mmCIF file of C-alpha atoms in Angstrom:
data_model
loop_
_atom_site.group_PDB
_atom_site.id
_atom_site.type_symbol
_atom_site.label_atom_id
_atom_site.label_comp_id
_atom_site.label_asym_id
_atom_site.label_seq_id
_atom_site.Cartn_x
_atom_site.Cartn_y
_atom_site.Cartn_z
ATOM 1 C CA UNK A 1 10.976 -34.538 66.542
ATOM 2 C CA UNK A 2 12.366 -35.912 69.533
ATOM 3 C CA UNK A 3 9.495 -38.604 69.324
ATOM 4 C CA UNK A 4 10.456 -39.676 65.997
ATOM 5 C CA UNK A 5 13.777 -39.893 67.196
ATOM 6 C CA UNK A 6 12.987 -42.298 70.096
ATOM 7 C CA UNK A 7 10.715 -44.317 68.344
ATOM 8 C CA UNK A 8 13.909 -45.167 65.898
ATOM 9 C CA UNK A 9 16.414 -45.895 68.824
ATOM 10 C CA UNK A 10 13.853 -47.916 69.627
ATOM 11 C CA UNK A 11 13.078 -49.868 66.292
ATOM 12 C CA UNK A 12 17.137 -49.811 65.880
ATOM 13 C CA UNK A 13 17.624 -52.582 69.065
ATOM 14 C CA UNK A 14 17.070 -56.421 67.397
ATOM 15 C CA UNK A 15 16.728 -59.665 69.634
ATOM 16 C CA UNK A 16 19.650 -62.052 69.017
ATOM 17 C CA UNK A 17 18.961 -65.860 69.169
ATOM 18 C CA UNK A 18 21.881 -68.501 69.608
ATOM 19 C CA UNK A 19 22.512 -71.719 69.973
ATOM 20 C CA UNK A 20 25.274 -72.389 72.171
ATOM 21 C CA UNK A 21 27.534 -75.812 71.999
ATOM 22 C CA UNK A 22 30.735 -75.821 74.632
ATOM 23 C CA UNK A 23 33.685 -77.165 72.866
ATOM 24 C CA UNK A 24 35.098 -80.289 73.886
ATOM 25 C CA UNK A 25 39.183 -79.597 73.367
ATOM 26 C CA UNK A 26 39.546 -83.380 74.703
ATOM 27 C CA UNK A 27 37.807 -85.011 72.005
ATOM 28 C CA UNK A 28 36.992 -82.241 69.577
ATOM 29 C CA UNK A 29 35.575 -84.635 66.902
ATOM 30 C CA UNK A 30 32.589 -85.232 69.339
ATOM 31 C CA UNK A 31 29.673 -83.159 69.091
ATOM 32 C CA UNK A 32 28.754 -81.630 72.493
ATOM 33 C CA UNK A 33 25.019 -80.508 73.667
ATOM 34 C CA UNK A 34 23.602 -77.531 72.560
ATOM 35 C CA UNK A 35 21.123 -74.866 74.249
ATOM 36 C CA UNK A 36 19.712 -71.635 72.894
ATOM 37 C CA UNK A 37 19.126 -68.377 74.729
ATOM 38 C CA UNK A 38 18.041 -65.112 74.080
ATOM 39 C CA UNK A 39 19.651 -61.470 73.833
ATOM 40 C CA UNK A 40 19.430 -57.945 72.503
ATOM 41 C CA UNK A 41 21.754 -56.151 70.109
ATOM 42 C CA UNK A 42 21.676 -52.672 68.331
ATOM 43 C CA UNK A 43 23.872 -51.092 65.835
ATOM 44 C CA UNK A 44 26.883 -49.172 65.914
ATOM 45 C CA UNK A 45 29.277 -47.984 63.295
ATOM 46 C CA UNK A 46 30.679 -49.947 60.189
ATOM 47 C CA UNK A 47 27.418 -51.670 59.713
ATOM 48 C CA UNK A 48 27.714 -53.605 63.030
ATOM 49 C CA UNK A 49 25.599 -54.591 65.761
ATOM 50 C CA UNK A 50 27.076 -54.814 69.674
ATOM 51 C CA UNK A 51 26.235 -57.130 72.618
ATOM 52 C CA UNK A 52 27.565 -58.980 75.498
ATOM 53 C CA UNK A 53 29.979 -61.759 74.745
ATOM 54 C CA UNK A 54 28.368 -63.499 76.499
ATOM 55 C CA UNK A 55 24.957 -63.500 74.616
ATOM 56 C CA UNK A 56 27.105 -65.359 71.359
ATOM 57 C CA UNK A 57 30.107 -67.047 73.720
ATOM 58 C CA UNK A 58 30.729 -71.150 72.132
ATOM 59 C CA UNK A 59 27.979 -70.089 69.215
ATOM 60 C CA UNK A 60 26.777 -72.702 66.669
ATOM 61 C CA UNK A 61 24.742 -70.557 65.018
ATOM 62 C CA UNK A 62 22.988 -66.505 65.833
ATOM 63 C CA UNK A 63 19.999 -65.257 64.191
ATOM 64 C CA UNK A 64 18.688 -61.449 64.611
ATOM 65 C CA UNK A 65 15.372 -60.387 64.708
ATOM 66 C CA UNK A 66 14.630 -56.170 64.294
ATOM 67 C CA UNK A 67 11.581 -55.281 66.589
ATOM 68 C CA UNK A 68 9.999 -54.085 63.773
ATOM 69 C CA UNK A 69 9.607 -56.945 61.648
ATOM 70 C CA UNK A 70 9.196 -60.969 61.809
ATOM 71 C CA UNK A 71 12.455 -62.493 59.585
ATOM 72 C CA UNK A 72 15.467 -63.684 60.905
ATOM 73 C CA UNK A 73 18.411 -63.075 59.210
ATOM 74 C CA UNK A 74 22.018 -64.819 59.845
ATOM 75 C CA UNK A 75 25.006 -63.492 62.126
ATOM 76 C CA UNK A 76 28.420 -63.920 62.535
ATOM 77 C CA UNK A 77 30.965 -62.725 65.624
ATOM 78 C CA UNK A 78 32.992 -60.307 64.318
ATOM 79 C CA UNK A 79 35.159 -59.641 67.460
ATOM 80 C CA UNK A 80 34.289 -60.980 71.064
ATOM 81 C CA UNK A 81 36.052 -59.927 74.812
ATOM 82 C CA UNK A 82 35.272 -61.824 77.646
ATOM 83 C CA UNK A 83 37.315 -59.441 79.690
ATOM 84 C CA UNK A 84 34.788 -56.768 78.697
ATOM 85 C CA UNK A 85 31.649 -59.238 78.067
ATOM 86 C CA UNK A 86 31.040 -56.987 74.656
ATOM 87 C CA UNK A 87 30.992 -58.373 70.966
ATOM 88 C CA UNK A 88 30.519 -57.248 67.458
ATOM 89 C CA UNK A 89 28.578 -59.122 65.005
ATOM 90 C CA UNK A 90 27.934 -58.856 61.228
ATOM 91 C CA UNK A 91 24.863 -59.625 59.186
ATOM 92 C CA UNK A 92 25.601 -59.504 55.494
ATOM 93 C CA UNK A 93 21.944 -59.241 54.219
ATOM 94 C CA UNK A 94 21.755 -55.518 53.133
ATOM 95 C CA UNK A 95 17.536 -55.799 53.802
ATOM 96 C CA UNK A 96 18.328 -56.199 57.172
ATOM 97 C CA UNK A 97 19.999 -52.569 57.525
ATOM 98 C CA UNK A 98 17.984 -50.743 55.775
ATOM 99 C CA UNK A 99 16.449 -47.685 57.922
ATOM 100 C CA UNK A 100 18.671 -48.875 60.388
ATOM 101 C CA UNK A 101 20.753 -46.039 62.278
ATOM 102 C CA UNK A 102 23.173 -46.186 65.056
ATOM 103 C CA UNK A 103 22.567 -43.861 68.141
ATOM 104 C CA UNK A 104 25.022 -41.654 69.233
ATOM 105 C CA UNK A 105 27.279 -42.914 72.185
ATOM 106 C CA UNK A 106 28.140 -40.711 75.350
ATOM 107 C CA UNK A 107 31.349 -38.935 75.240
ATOM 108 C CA UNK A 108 31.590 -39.413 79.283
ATOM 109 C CA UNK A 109 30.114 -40.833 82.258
ATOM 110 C CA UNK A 110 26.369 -40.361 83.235
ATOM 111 C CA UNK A 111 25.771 -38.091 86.268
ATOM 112 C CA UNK A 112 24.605 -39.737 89.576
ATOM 113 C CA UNK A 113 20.405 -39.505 89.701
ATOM 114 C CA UNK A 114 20.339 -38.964 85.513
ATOM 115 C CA UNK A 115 17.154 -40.664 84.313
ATOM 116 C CA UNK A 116 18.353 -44.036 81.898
ATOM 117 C CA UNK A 117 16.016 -45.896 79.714
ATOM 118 C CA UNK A 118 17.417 -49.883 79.512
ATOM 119 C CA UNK A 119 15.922 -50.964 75.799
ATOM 120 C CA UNK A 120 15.876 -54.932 74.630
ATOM 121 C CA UNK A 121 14.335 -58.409 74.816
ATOM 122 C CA UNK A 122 13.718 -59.907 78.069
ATOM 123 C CA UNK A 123 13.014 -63.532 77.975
ATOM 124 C CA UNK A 124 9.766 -65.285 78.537
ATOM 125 C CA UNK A 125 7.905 -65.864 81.316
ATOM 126 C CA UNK A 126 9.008 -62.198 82.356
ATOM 127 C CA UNK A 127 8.895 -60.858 78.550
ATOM 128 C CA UNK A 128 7.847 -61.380 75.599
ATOM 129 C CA UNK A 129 8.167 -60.875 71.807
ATOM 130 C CA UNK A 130 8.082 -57.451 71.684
ATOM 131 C CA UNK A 131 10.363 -54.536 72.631
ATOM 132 C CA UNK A 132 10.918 -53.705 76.377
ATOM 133 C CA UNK A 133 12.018 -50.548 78.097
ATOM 134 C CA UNK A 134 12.578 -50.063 81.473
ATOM 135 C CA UNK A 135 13.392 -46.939 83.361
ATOM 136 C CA UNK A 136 15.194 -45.604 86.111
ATOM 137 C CA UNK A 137 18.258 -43.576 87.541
ATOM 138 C CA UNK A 138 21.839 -43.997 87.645
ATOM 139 C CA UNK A 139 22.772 -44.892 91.630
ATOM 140 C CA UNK A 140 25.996 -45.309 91.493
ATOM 141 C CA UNK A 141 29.500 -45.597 88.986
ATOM 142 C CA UNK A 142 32.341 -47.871 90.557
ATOM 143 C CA UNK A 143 34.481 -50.817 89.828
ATOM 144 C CA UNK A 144 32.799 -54.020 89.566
ATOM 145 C CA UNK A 145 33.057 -57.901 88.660
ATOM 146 C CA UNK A 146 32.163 -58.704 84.786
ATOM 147 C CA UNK A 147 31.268 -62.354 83.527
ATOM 148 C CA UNK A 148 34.792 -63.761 83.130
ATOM 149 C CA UNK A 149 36.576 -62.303 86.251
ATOM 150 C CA UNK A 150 37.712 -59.269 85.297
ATOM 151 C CA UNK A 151 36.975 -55.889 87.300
ATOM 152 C CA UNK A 152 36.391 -52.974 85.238
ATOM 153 C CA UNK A 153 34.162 -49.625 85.361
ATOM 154 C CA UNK A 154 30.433 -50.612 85.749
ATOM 155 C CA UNK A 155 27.559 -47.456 86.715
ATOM 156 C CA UNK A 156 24.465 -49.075 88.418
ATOM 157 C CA UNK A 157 21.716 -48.230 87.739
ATOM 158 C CA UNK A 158 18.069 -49.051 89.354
ATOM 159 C CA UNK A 159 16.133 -50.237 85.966
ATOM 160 C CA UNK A 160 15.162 -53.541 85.618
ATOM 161 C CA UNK A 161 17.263 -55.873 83.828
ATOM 162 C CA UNK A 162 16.245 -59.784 83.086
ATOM 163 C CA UNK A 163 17.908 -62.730 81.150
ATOM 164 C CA UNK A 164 17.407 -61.434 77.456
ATOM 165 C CA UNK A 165 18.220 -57.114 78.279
ATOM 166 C CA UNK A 166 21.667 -58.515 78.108
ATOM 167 C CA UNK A 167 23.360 -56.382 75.123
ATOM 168 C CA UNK A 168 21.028 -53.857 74.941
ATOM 169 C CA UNK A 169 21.559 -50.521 74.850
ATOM 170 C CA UNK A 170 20.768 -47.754 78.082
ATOM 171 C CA UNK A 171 20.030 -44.456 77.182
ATOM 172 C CA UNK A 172 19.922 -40.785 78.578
ATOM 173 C CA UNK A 173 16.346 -40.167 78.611
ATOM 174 C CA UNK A 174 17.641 -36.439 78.423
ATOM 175 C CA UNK A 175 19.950 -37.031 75.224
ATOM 176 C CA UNK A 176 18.849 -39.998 73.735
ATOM 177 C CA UNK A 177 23.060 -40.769 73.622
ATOM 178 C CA UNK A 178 24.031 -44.514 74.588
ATOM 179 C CA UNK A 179 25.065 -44.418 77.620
ATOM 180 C CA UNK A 180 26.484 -47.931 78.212
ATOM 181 C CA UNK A 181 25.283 -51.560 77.376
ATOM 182 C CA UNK A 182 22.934 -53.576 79.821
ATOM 183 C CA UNK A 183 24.507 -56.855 81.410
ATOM 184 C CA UNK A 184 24.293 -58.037 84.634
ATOM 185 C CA UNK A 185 21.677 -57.849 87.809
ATOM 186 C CA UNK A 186 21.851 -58.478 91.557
ATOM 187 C CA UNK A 187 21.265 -61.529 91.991
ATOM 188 C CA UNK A 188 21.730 -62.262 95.689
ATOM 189 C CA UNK A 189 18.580 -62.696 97.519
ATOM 190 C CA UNK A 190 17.496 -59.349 99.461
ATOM 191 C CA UNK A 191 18.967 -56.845 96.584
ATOM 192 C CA UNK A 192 16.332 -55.906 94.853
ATOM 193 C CA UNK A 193 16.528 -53.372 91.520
ATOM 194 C CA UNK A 194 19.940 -53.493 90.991
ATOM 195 C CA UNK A 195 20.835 -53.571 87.447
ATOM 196 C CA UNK A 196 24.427 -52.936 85.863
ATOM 197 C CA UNK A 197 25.546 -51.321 82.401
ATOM 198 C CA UNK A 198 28.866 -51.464 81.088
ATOM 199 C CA UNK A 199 29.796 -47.685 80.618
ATOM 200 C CA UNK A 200 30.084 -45.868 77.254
ATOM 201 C CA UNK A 201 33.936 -45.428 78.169
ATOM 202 C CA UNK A 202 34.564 -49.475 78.212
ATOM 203 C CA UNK A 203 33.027 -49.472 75.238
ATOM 204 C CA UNK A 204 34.852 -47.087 73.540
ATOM 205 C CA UNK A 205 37.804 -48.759 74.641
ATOM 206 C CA UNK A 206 36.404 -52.051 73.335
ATOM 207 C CA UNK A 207 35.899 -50.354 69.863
ATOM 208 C CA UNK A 208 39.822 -48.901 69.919
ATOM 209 C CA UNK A 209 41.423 -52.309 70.684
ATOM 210 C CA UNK A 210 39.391 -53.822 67.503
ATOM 211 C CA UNK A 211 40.299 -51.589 64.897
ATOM 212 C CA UNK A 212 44.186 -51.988 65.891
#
């Protein structure tokens, strides 16, 4: 049922834990300070999960958590683009995958006013532990500013998205297909509900360079 089916895209995003330390390429035998943050993850093809680069960027170590369940099991980067802000990671432990399946992801571009569902963890104090999901429409598709300076295809959209959404999936309410990966809001003061995904069609470009 198409319930069932929601409840699993649901159950199939995990909250990603790392502890960041910058490298310092001046004195590399020093150990530099570390801070932790938060993110969200689900799973794609080849027994993979995907999320912004920068949710693992300068990682010491990444845990994942599934929503439904309390271990946390061990992660590597697999491959990371700043250029794109999107990154695959591995878990080896086969409990973790199992029941696990990836959603399908959108062969195009969503259509202007399409309802999207944005699905992860955001951080305390404005989440929690649990599993999040926001709604709202798409407003508009254009070129935009990612983390590192590059200007590629973004589609706005008007669901919320806080510190710890980053690297989750949005979906077509309609479909239930991925339509592109949550990671950055409006941040200047008097721009309110702004939220941007990184469309389906950067990520499938993402995926092609890899497996070159």
């Amino acid at each position: 049922s198409e319930s069932a089916q929601g409840m699993e895209e649901l159950c199939a995003v995990v909250k990603v834990f790392t502890t960041h330390g910058a490298p310092c390429f001046t004195s590399p035998w020093k150990t530099s300070s570390q801070w932790s943050s938060v993110g969200s993850a689900f799973p794609v093809r080849g027994r993979q999960l995907l999320t912004n680069a920068h949710v693992v960027a300068d990682a010491h170590l990444i845990h994942v958590r599934r929503s439904d369940g309390h271990r946390k099991y061990v992660a590597s980067v697999v491959c990371l683009c700043f250029e794109s802000d999107l990154a695959l990671l591995a878990v080896k432990d086969d409990a973790f995958w199992q029941g696990l399946t990836p959603a399908p992801l959108a062969e195009g571009l969503p259509r202007l006013q399409s309802e999207v569902c944005v699905v992860g963890f955001p951080d305390a104090p404005c989440g929690g532990e649990t599993v999040c999901v926001t709604q709202g429409v798409v407003s508009r598709i254009d070129l935009h500013s990612y983390s590192w300076d590059s200007r590629l295809l973004v589609v706005q959209i008007d669901a919320a998205i806080n510190p710890g959404n980053s690297g989750g999936p949005c979906l077509d309410q309609e479909t239930g297909a991925i339509v592109g990966v949550a990671f950055q809001k409006a941040t200047s003061s008097g721009q309110d509900n702004i939220g941007y995904i990184i469309p389906s069609a950067v990520v499938r470009r993402f995926f092609e360079c890899h497996e070159r």
